[in-house]
Amino acid sequence: SRRGIKILPGLLPLTHHPSPQACERDLQCGSGTCCAISLWLRGLRMCTPLGQEGDECHPFSHKVPFFGKRQHHTCPCLPNFICSRFLDGRYRCSVDFKNIDF
């Protein structure tokens, strides 16, 4: 019997990930992204995806769109997540249980 082929996330075709785009403000970036400071080049801002579950975040990030210049290298969490402090002291995006319909 043949086993199904597993695709690792890092091996997806590059067409699914547009090349990083330099920016100054959120409005220059596409949906689902914000204009955050680059991790590699401090003076550069890049269009960066909004935080998904488990991604590091900053608890005081401005919502999208923010009309000023962001001061962090992370974007706010996606709308269905909140930026929570974990036991290790780091902040990460996690499910916002207040907004879930049970």
Short mmCIF file of C-alpha atoms in Angstrom, two decimals:
data_model
loop_
_atom_site.label_atom_id
_atom_site.label_comp_id
_atom_site.label_asym_id
_atom_site.label_seq_id
_atom_site.Cartn_x
_atom_site.Cartn_y
_atom_site.Cartn_z
CA SER A 1 0.00 0.00 0.00
CA ARG A 2 1.18 3.52 -0.78
CA ARG A 3 1.40 6.15 1.87
CA GLY A 4 0.20 9.70 1.24
CA ILE A 5 2.84 12.28 0.46
CA LYS A 6 3.42 14.73 3.28
CA ILE A 7 4.39 18.27 2.41
CA LEU A 8 6.42 20.16 4.96
CA PRO A 9 5.46 23.84 5.43
CA GLY A 10 8.94 25.05 4.48
CA LEU A 11 8.79 23.23 1.15
CA LEU A 12 5.72 24.89 -0.32
CA PRO A 13 6.20 26.63 -3.67
CA LEU A 14 7.47 30.18 -3.36
CA THR A 15 4.48 31.48 -5.32
CA HIS A 16 2.42 31.24 -2.11
CA HIS A 17 4.74 33.67 -0.31
CA PRO A 18 5.14 37.04 -2.01
CA SER A 19 8.58 38.58 -1.64
CA PRO A 20 8.93 40.88 1.37
CA GLN A 21 7.95 44.46 0.62
CA ALA A 22 9.54 47.53 2.20
CA CYS A 23 7.07 50.03 3.65
CA GLU A 24 6.67 53.03 5.91
CA ARG A 25 3.06 52.59 7.07
CA ASP A 26 0.39 49.86 7.28
CA LEU A 27 -1.66 51.24 4.37
CA GLN A 28 1.18 50.34 1.98
CA CYS A 29 0.84 46.67 2.93
CA GLY A 30 -1.77 44.15 1.83
CA SER A 31 -4.58 42.59 3.81
CA GLY A 32 -3.45 40.44 6.75
CA THR A 33 -0.16 42.32 7.17
CA CYS A 34 1.26 45.39 8.90
CA CYS A 35 4.37 47.51 8.39
CA ALA A 36 6.76 46.31 11.14
CA ILE A 37 10.45 46.96 11.79
CA SER A 38 12.67 44.39 10.07
CA LEU A 39 14.41 41.89 12.36
CA TRP A 40 17.56 42.10 10.23
CA LEU A 41 17.85 45.76 9.24
CA ARG A 42 16.76 48.04 12.07
CA GLY A 43 16.14 51.11 9.89
CA LEU A 44 13.93 49.18 7.48
CA ARG A 45 10.23 48.39 7.81
CA MET A 46 8.70 45.42 6.02
CA CYS A 47 5.16 44.23 5.34
CA THR A 48 4.83 41.45 7.92
CA PRO A 49 1.97 38.96 8.47
CA LEU A 50 -0.37 39.49 11.42
CA GLY A 51 0.31 37.11 14.31
CA GLN A 52 -1.15 33.62 14.24
CA GLU A 53 -1.54 31.29 17.22
CA GLY A 54 1.84 30.82 18.94
CA ASP A 55 3.55 33.76 17.19
CA GLU A 56 5.39 36.26 19.38
CA CYS A 57 3.58 39.57 19.82
CA HIS A 58 3.83 42.85 21.70
CA PRO A 59 1.00 43.55 24.17
CA PHE A 60 0.73 47.24 23.23
CA SER A 61 0.76 46.90 19.43
CA HIS A 62 -1.57 49.29 17.65
CA LYS A 63 -4.47 47.74 15.76
CA VAL A 64 -4.36 47.58 11.95
CA PRO A 65 -4.32 49.94 10.18
CA PHE A 66 -2.10 52.16 12.30
CA PHE A 67 -1.40 55.51 10.66
CA GLY A 68 1.89 56.19 12.43
CA LYS A 69 5.18 54.28 12.25
CA ARG A 70 5.29 51.03 14.21
CA GLN A 71 8.06 50.59 16.77
CA HIS A 72 8.06 46.77 17.00
CA HIS A 73 9.21 43.91 14.75
CA THR A 74 5.93 42.03 15.22
CA CYS A 75 2.43 42.81 14.01
CA PRO A 76 -0.68 42.61 16.17
CA CYS A 77 -2.38 39.22 16.34
CA LEU A 78 -5.07 38.25 13.84
CA PRO A 79 -8.56 39.36 14.98
CA ASN A 80 -9.52 36.00 16.56
CA PHE A 81 -6.39 35.96 18.78
CA ILE A 82 -5.13 38.06 21.69
CA CYS A 83 -1.58 38.82 22.80
CA SER A 84 -1.16 36.90 26.08
CA ARG A 85 1.76 36.51 28.46
CA PHE A 86 2.91 32.90 28.79
CA LEU A 87 4.64 31.26 31.77
CA ASP A 88 8.06 31.86 30.20
CA GLY A 89 7.37 35.62 30.34
CA ARG A 90 7.05 35.98 26.57
CA TYR A 91 3.97 37.31 24.83
CA ARG A 92 2.37 35.19 22.12
CA CYS A 93 -0.85 35.20 20.13
CA SER A 94 -3.42 32.84 21.63
CA VAL A 95 -7.11 32.07 21.17
CA ASP A 96 -9.40 34.78 22.56
CA PHE A 97 -11.82 32.62 24.55
CA LYS A 98 -14.06 35.62 25.32
CA ASN A 99 -15.11 35.84 21.67
CA ILE A 100 -15.84 32.15 21.07
CA ASP A 101 -19.45 30.98 20.82
CA PHE A 102 -19.81 27.74 22.78
#
